[in-house]
Amino acid sequence: MSTWTGQVGYPMLTVDVVETSDSVTLHIKQQKFCANGDNSSEQQWLVPVTVVSQSRDTPQCYLLDGREGKIVLEGARPGDWVKVNPKQIGLFRVKYSDDLLKRLLPAVKNQALDSADRLGIQQDLFALAKAGYSNTANLLTLMGSYETERNYVVLSSINTNLSDLAGLFNHLPCYEQFKAMRRKIFSKILSEVGWENKETDGHTDALLRSMLIGTLGHSGDTEVIEKCQEMFKQHISGGKQIPADIRGSVYSTVRSSGGDSVYEDLLTIFKETDLHEERDRIQSTWLRPDAELRAKTLDFALSDAVRSNDTPFVIAGVAKAGWEGRDQTWALLRTNTPSSLKGIPVDSSSNVWSKRPVLVLSTWRNTTMLRNSSLRTKPHLQNEL
């Protein structure tokens, strides 16, 4: 227990397989997982490892008490998929070899693995890719296996991770293919969930519906965009009102696909409404590619029309609008004093600034480096998309 309580962090297990005609052996190596991809740590843990395979669903247990270890899998056959850490009960990341990862793809698509494992595989791989331990193309390949996924928690995690990737891809030539991949994953699910509430809906159905509409709208799904535009037109003209549970997603979609008139309509709603929930919905819609309207939004955020505690959320929406939005927001935060930012100190760790625009910007803090990184020139990313 001292290896867990007496040192910080947790391990990453790198897993490979060696097979013969009658045996399957896993080779496992541990190292400290670092979000920055550092490989210099010599820390080790006493790691309880469980494994299931395609031919054996009863977990096999093993104690990894050194830097490396081997597990001869009982009941497994050559070519089987293998899942380390079933049910995600162990506190460690798992990095599979390319071969083992490829074997897991059909198990994810056919849902031979339960929802906790389907969730854990992509969460681990996203964390590994973000830290630089794994290739981003492997992550994109895995994401394509979730077209049959229907579990809200799994889909929500996938959507969040793909949204993070969108922040990197939105200035690259392959961004259109990236959006097409998102549409391919989510469009069929929306056709099943539908736009209207049903009596049989559970809590997660309403959440899933809203998420799908917003995601597909921002991914360029023409049917979703046209439907949202029609709903918004009726809503502002006093006709059929947009259901509250999908209103934020509809607002966001029409804002990202509309022009100045939509911007002004949303601004009018924002100024006239007394409902904080309605303001929250609109505050998340300031994602727009043209610089003039982004600048207008930043000026509006600092005006008396926006409450001081809402200002950071409006600015955060601009900061999430691609590289240009982050540049404009960063320039605003650098060139304005706390007094001109409504008296809110940017460097305070106890206020909302640190949780919104500053957090968005710090996530991609090395903007210049990322712009000029090898991500631009690696053809495997575009090929994978």
Short mmCIF file of N, CA and C in Angstrom, two decimals, residues 195-196 213 221-243 246-247 249-255 257-258 262 265:
data_model
loop_
_atom_site.label_atom_id
_atom_site.label_comp_id
_atom_site.label_asym_id
_atom_site.label_seq_id
_atom_site.Cartn_x
_atom_site.Cartn_y
_atom_site.Cartn_z
N TRP A 195 -36.27 14.37 -32.14
CA TRP A 195 -36.22 15.75 -31.68
C TRP A 195 -37.23 16.04 -30.57
N GLU A 196 -38.25 15.25 -30.48
CA GLU A 196 -39.33 15.50 -29.52
C GLU A 196 -39.20 14.59 -28.31
N ILE A 213 -27.80 17.25 -30.99
CA ILE A 213 -28.18 18.38 -31.84
C ILE A 213 -27.06 19.40 -31.91
N ASP A 221 -23.87 19.28 -40.15
CA ASP A 221 -24.96 18.44 -40.62
C ASP A 221 -26.08 19.33 -41.16
N THR A 222 -26.29 19.31 -42.46
CA THR A 222 -27.23 20.25 -43.08
C THR A 222 -28.67 20.05 -42.61
N GLU A 223 -29.09 18.80 -42.40
CA GLU A 223 -30.46 18.55 -41.94
C GLU A 223 -30.68 19.13 -40.55
N VAL A 224 -29.71 18.95 -39.68
CA VAL A 224 -29.83 19.48 -38.32
C VAL A 224 -29.81 21.01 -38.35
N ILE A 225 -28.94 21.60 -39.15
CA ILE A 225 -28.85 23.05 -39.23
C ILE A 225 -30.17 23.64 -39.74
N GLU A 226 -30.72 23.07 -40.79
CA GLU A 226 -31.98 23.57 -41.35
C GLU A 226 -33.12 23.43 -40.35
N LYS A 227 -33.17 22.32 -39.64
CA LYS A 227 -34.21 22.11 -38.64
C LYS A 227 -34.08 23.13 -37.52
N CYS A 228 -32.86 23.39 -37.06
CA CYS A 228 -32.64 24.37 -35.99
C CYS A 228 -33.02 25.78 -36.45
N GLN A 229 -32.69 26.11 -37.68
CA GLN A 229 -33.02 27.44 -38.20
C GLN A 229 -34.53 27.64 -38.27
N GLU A 230 -35.26 26.61 -38.68
CA GLU A 230 -36.72 26.70 -38.74
C GLU A 230 -37.31 26.83 -37.34
N MET A 231 -36.81 26.06 -36.38
CA MET A 231 -37.29 26.14 -35.01
C MET A 231 -37.01 27.52 -34.41
N PHE A 232 -35.84 28.06 -34.70
CA PHE A 232 -35.48 29.36 -34.16
C PHE A 232 -36.35 30.46 -34.77
N LYS A 233 -36.63 30.34 -36.07
CA LYS A 233 -37.47 31.34 -36.74
C LYS A 233 -38.86 31.39 -36.11
N GLN A 234 -39.43 30.22 -35.85
CA GLN A 234 -40.74 30.18 -35.20
C GLN A 234 -40.67 30.71 -33.77
N HIS A 235 -39.57 30.40 -33.09
CA HIS A 235 -39.42 30.79 -31.69
C HIS A 235 -39.40 32.31 -31.54
N ILE A 236 -38.62 33.01 -32.36
CA ILE A 236 -38.49 34.46 -32.19
C ILE A 236 -39.68 35.23 -32.77
N SER A 237 -40.47 34.57 -33.62
CA SER A 237 -41.65 35.23 -34.19
C SER A 237 -42.89 35.03 -33.33
N GLY A 238 -42.74 34.36 -32.19
CA GLY A 238 -43.87 34.16 -31.30
C GLY A 238 -44.65 32.89 -31.57
N GLY A 239 -44.13 32.05 -32.47
CA GLY A 239 -44.81 30.79 -32.77
C GLY A 239 -44.43 29.70 -31.77
N LYS A 240 -44.27 28.50 -32.27
CA LYS A 240 -43.93 27.37 -31.41
C LYS A 240 -42.58 27.61 -30.75
N GLN A 241 -42.57 27.49 -29.43
CA GLN A 241 -41.35 27.74 -28.68
C GLN A 241 -40.45 26.50 -28.66
N ILE A 242 -39.17 26.74 -28.69
CA ILE A 242 -38.20 25.63 -28.65
C ILE A 242 -38.21 25.02 -27.26
N PRO A 243 -38.35 23.69 -27.14
CA PRO A 243 -38.31 23.05 -25.82
C PRO A 243 -37.06 23.44 -25.05
N ILE A 246 -33.58 21.48 -25.28
CA ILE A 246 -32.73 21.52 -26.46
C ILE A 246 -32.48 22.95 -26.94
N ARG A 247 -33.01 23.92 -26.23
CA ARG A 247 -32.93 25.31 -26.69
C ARG A 247 -31.49 25.80 -26.82
N SER A 249 -28.82 24.08 -27.46
CA SER A 249 -28.19 23.47 -28.63
C SER A 249 -28.69 24.09 -29.92
N VAL A 250 -29.98 24.43 -29.97
CA VAL A 250 -30.53 25.09 -31.16
C VAL A 250 -29.93 26.49 -31.30
N TYR A 251 -29.88 27.24 -30.21
CA TYR A 251 -29.27 28.57 -30.24
C TYR A 251 -27.83 28.48 -30.76
N SER A 252 -27.08 27.54 -30.22
CA SER A 252 -25.67 27.41 -30.60
C SER A 252 -25.52 27.06 -32.07
N THR A 253 -26.40 26.19 -32.57
CA THR A 253 -26.32 25.78 -33.97
C THR A 253 -26.64 26.92 -34.92
N VAL A 254 -27.73 27.66 -34.64
CA VAL A 254 -28.09 28.76 -35.54
C VAL A 254 -27.06 29.88 -35.45
N ARG A 255 -26.45 30.03 -34.28
CA ARG A 255 -25.44 31.07 -34.14
C ARG A 255 -24.19 30.74 -34.96
N SER A 257 -24.03 28.89 -37.59
CA SER A 257 -24.31 28.80 -39.03
C SER A 257 -24.97 30.05 -39.59
N GLY A 258 -25.40 30.96 -38.71
CA GLY A 258 -26.13 32.14 -39.16
C GLY A 258 -25.23 33.35 -39.32
N VAL A 262 -28.92 36.75 -36.95
CA VAL A 262 -29.05 35.78 -35.85
C VAL A 262 -28.34 36.30 -34.61
N ASP A 265 -30.55 38.86 -33.05
CA ASP A 265 -31.72 38.24 -32.42
C ASP A 265 -31.36 37.65 -31.06
#
